[in-house]
mmCIF file of C-alpha atoms in Angstrom:
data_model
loop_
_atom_site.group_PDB
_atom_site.id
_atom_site.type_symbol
_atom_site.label_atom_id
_atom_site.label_comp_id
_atom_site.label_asym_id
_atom_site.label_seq_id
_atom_site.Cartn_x
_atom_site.Cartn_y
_atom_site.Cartn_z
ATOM 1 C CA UNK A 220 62.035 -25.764 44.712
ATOM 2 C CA UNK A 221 58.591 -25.764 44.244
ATOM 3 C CA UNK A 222 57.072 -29.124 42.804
ATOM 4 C CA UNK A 223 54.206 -32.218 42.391
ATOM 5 C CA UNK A 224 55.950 -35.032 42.381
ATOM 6 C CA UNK A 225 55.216 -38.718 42.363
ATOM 7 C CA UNK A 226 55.675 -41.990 45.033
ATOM 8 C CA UNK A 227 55.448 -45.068 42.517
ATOM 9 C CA UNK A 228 56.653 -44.471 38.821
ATOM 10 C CA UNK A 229 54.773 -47.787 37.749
ATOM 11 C CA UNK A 230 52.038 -49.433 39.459
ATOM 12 C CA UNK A 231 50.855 -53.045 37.740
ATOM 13 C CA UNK A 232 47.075 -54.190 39.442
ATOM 14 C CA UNK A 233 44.701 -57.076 37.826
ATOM 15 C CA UNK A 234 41.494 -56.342 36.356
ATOM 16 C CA UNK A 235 38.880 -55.685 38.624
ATOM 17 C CA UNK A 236 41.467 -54.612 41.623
ATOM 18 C CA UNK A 237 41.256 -51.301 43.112
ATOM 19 C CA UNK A 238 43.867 -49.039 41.706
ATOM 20 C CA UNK A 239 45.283 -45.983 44.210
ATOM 21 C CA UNK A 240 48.131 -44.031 42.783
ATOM 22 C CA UNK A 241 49.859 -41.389 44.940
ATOM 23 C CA UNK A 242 51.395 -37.828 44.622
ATOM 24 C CA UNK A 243 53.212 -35.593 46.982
ATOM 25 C CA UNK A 244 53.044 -31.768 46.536
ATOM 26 C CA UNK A 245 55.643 -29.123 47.799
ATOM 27 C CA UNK A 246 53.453 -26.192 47.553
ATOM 28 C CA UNK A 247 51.479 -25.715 50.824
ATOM 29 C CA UNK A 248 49.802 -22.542 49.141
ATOM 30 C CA UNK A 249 48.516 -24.474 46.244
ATOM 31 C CA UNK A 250 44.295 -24.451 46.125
ATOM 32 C CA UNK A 251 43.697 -26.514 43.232
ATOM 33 C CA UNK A 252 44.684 -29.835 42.007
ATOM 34 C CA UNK A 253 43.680 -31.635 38.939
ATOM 35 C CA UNK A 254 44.693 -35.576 38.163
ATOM 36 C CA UNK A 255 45.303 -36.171 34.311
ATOM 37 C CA UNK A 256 45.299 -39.892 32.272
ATOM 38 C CA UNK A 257 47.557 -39.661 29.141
ATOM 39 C CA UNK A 258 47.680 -42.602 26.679
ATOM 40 C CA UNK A 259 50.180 -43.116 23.879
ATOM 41 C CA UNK A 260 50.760 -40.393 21.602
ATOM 42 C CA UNK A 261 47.778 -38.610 23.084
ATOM 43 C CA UNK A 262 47.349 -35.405 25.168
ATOM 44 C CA UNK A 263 46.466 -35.869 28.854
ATOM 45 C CA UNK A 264 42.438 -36.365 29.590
ATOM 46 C CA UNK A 265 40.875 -34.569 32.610
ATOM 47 C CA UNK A 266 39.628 -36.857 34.998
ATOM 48 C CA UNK A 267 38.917 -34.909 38.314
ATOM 49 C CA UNK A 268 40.106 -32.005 40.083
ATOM 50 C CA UNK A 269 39.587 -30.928 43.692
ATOM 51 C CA UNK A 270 39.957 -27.672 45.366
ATOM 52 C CA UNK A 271 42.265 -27.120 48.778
ATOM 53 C CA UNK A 272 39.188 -26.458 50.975
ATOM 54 C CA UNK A 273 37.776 -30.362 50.463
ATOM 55 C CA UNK A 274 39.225 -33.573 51.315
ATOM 56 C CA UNK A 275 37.363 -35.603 49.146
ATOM 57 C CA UNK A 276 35.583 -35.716 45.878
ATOM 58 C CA UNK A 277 34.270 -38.686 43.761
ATOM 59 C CA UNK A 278 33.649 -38.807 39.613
ATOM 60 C CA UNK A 279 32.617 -42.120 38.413
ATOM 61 C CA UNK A 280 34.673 -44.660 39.186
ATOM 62 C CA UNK A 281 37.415 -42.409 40.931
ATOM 63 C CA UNK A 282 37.897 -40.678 44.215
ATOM 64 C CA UNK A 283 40.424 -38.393 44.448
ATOM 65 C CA UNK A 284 42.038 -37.485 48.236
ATOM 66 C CA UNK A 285 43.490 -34.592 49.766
ATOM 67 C CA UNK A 286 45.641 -34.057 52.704
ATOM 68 C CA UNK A 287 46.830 -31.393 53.457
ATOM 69 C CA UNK A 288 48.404 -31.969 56.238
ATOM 70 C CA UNK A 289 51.176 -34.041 54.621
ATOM 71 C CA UNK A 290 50.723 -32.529 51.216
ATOM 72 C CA UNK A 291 49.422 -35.700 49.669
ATOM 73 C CA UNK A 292 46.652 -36.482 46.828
ATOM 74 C CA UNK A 293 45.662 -40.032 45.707
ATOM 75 C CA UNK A 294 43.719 -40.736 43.005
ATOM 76 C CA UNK A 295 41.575 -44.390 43.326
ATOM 77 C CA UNK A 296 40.017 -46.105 40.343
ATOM 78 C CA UNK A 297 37.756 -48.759 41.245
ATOM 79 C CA UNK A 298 37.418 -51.847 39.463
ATOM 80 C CA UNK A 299 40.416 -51.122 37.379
ATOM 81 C CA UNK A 300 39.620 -52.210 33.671
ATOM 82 C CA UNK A 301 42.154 -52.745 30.643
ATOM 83 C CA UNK A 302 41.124 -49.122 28.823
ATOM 84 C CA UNK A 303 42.661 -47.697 32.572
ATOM 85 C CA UNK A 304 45.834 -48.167 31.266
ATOM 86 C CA UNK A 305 47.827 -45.247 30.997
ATOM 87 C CA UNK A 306 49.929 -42.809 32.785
ATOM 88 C CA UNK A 307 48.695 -40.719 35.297
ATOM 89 C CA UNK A 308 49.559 -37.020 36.062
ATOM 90 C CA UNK A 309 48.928 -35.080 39.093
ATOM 91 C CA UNK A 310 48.714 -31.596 38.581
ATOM 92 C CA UNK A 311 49.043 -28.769 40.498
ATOM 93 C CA UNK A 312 47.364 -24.717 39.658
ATOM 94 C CA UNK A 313 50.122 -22.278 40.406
ATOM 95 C CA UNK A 314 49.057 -18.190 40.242
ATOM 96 C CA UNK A 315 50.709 -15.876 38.433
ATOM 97 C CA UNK A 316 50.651 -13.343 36.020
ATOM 98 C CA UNK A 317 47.047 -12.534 36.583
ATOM 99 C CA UNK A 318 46.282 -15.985 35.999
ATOM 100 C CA UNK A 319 47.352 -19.211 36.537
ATOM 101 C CA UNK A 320 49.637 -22.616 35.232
ATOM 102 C CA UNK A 321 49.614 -25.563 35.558
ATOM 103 C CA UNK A 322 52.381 -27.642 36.436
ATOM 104 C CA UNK A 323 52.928 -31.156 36.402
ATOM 105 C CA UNK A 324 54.608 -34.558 38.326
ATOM 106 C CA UNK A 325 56.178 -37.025 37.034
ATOM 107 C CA UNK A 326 53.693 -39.070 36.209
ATOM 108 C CA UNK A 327 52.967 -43.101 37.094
ATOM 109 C CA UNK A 328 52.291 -45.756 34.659
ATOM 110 C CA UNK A 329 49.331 -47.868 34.805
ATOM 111 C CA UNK A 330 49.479 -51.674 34.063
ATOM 112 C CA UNK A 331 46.409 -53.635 34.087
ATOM 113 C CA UNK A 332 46.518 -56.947 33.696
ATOM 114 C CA UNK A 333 43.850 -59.560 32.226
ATOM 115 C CA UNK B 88 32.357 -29.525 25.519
ATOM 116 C CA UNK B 89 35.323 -28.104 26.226
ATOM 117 C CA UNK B 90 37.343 -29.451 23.149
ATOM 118 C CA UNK B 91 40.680 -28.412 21.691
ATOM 119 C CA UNK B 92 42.013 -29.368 18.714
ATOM 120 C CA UNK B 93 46.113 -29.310 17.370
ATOM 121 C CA UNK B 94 47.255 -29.014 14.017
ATOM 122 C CA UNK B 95 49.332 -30.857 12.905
ATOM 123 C CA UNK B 96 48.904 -33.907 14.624
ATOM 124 C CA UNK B 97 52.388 -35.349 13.277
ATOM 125 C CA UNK B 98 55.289 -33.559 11.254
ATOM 126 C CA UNK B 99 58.420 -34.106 10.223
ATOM 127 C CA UNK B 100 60.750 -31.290 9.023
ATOM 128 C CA UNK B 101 63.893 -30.844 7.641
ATOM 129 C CA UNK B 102 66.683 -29.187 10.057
ATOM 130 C CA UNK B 103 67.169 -25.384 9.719
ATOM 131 C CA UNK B 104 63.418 -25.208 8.853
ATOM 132 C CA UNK B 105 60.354 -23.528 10.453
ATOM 133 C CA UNK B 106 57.117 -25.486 11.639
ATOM 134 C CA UNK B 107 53.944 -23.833 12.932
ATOM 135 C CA UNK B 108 51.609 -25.998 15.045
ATOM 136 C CA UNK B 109 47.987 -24.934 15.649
ATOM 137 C CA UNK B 110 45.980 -24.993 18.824
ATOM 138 C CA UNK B 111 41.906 -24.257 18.352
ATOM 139 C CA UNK B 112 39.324 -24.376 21.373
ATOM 140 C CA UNK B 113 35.996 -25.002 19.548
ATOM 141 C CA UNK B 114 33.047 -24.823 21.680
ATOM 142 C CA UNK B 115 34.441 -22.100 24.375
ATOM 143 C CA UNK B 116 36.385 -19.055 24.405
ATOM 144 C CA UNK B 117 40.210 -19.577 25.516
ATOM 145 C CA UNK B 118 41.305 -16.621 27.458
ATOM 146 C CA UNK B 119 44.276 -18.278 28.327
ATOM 147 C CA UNK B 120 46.416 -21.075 26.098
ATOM 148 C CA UNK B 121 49.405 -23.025 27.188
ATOM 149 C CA UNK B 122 51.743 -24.975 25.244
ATOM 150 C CA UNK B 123 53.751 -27.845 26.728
ATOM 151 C CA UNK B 124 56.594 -30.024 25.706
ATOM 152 C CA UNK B 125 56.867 -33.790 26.644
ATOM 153 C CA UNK B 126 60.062 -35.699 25.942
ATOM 154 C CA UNK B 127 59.602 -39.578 25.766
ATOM 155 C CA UNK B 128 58.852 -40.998 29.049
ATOM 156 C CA UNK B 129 58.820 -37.430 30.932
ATOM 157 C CA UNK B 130 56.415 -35.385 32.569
ATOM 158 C CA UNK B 131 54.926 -32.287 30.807
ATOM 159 C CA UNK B 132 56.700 -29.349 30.837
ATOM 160 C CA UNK B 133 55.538 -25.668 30.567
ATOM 161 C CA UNK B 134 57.190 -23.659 27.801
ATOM 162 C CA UNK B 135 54.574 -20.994 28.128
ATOM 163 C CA UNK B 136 51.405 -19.087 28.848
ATOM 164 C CA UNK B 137 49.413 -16.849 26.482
ATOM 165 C CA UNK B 138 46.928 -14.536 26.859
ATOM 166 C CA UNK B 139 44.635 -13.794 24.157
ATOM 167 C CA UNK B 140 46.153 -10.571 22.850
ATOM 168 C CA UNK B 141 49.394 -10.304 24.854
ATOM 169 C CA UNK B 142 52.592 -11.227 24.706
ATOM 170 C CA UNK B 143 53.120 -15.067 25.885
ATOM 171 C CA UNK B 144 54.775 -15.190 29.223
ATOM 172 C CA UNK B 145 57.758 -17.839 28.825
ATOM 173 C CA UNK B 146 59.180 -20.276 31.257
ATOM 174 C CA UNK B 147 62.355 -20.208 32.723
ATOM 175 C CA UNK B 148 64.774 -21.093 29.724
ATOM 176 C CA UNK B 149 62.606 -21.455 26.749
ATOM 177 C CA UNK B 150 63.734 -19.034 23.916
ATOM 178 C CA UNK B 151 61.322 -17.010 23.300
ATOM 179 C CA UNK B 152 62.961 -16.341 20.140
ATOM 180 C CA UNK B 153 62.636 -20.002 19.230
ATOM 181 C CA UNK B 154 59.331 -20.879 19.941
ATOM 182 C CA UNK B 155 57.177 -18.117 18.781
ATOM 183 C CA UNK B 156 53.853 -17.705 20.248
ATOM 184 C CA UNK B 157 50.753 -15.482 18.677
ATOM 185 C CA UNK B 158 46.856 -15.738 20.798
ATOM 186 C CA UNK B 159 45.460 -13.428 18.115
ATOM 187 C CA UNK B 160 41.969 -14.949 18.562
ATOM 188 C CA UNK B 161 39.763 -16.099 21.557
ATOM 189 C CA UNK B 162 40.193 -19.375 19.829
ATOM 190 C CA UNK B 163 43.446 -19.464 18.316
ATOM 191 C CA UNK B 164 47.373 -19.777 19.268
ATOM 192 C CA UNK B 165 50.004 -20.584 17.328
ATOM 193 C CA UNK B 166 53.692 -22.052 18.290
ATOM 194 C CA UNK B 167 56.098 -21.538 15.417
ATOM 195 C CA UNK B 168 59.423 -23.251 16.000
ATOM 196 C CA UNK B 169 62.099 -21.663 14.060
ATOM 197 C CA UNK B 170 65.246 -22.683 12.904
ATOM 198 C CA UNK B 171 64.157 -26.011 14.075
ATOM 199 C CA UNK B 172 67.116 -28.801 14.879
ATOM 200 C CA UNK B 173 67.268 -32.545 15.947
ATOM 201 C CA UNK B 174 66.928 -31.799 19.622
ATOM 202 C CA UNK B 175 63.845 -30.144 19.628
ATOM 203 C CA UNK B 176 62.166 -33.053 18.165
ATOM 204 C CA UNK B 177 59.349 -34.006 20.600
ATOM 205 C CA UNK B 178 55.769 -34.013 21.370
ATOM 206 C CA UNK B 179 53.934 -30.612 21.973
ATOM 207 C CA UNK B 180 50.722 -30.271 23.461
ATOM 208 C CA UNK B 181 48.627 -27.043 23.862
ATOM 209 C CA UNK B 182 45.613 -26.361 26.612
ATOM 210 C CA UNK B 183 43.147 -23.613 26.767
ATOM 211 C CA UNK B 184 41.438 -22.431 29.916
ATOM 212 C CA UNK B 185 38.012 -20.525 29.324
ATOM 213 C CA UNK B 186 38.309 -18.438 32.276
ATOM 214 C CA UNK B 187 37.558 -21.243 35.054
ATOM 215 C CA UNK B 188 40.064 -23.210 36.768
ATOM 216 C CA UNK B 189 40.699 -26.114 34.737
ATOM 217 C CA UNK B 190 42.527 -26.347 31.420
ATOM 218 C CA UNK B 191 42.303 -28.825 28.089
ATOM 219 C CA UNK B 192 44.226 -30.389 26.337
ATOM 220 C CA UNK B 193 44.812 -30.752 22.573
ATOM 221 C CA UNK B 194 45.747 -33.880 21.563
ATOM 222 C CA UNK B 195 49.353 -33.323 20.960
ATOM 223 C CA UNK B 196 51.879 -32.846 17.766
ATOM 224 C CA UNK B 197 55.023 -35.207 17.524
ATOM 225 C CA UNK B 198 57.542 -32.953 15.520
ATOM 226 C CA UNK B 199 60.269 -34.985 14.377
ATOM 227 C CA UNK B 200 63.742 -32.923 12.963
ATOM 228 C CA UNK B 201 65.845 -34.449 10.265
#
């Protein structure tokens, strides 16, 4: 079935590394993707999104990728810090019903050590 | 901007009982709200979508008798669990989309069953 999924449940960097955390999509027809941080007991926090017809966009501090060849989106954090700790969400916009949903992966963990 | 707000943020309720949690956008206009359910250490998953004024559109295998849904307002939904047992304890988190492509997220309710 259809599906964003996830390479690496957990990913552990040091401070001031370069964090890139990977998803794989299913959905060829999918235009829109969004990545998500969640921390404990909290709801998930936008952080950028990026639309099918780019293959690149970059917030502050983090680039997300696109490929669409392979169905792949990456989402870099530079100069990771200890508040990046979290678990990330890729997220995918699905039509339907006259509007859309938005369904999520797994998720990956973020460890960021001192 | 773009800020939504649940209510309750915690609750615990005794088995056999009804809860209602509430889900407020309040600087925009939510045309569309969604309400999620996370289990510990798991992804989000879509229960369903609401359109201000319709009937919510459930996923595949949420009771829709269960988990009662009302959008009356541009800038209210409502999830009422009813009949509520052990197993539905969790965390539920609502987003609103104002029309555009992205959706936000309350900040989650943790409904615990005893």
């Amino acid at each position: 079935g259809e599906s964003v999924g996830l390479h690496l449940p957990t990913l552990s960097v040091q401070e001031g590394d370069n964090s890139i955390i990977n998803c794989a999509y299913s959905n060829s027809a999918s235009d829109y993707f969004i990545w998500y941080k969640q921390e404990s007991g909290k709801g998930p926090q936008f952080i950028i999104d990026i639309r099918s017809n780019m293959d690149k966009r970059q917030g502050q501090r983090v680039t997300v990728l696109l490929n669409k060849t392979v169905k792949h989106l990456s989402l870099q954090i530079a100069a990771t810090q200890p508040g990046d700790s979290a678990v990330y969400f890729c997220a995918e916009n699905k039509g339907g019903g006259g509007g859309f949903k938005t369904i999520f992966g797994a998720g990956t963990r973020l460890f960021v050590k001192a | 901007g773009a800020v939504v707000s649940q209510h309750p943020s915690r609750v615990i309720c005794k088995s056999g009982t009804s809860v209602k949690i509430e889900c407020r956008s309040l600087d925009f206009q939510a045309t569309t709200m969604f309400w999620y359910r996370q289990f510990p250490k798991q992804s989000l998953m879509l229960m369903a979508t609401s359109n201000e004024g319709s009937k919510a559109t459930y996923e595949q295998g949420v009771e829709k008798d269960k988990f009662l849904i009302n959008h009356a307002s541009l800038t209210l939904s409502t999830l009422t669990v009813t009949s509520a047992h052990p197993e539905d304890s969790s965390f539920y988190i609502c987003s609103a989309s104002g029309g555009g492509s992205a959706a936000f997220f309350g900040q989650g309710t943790r409904l615990t069953v005893v």
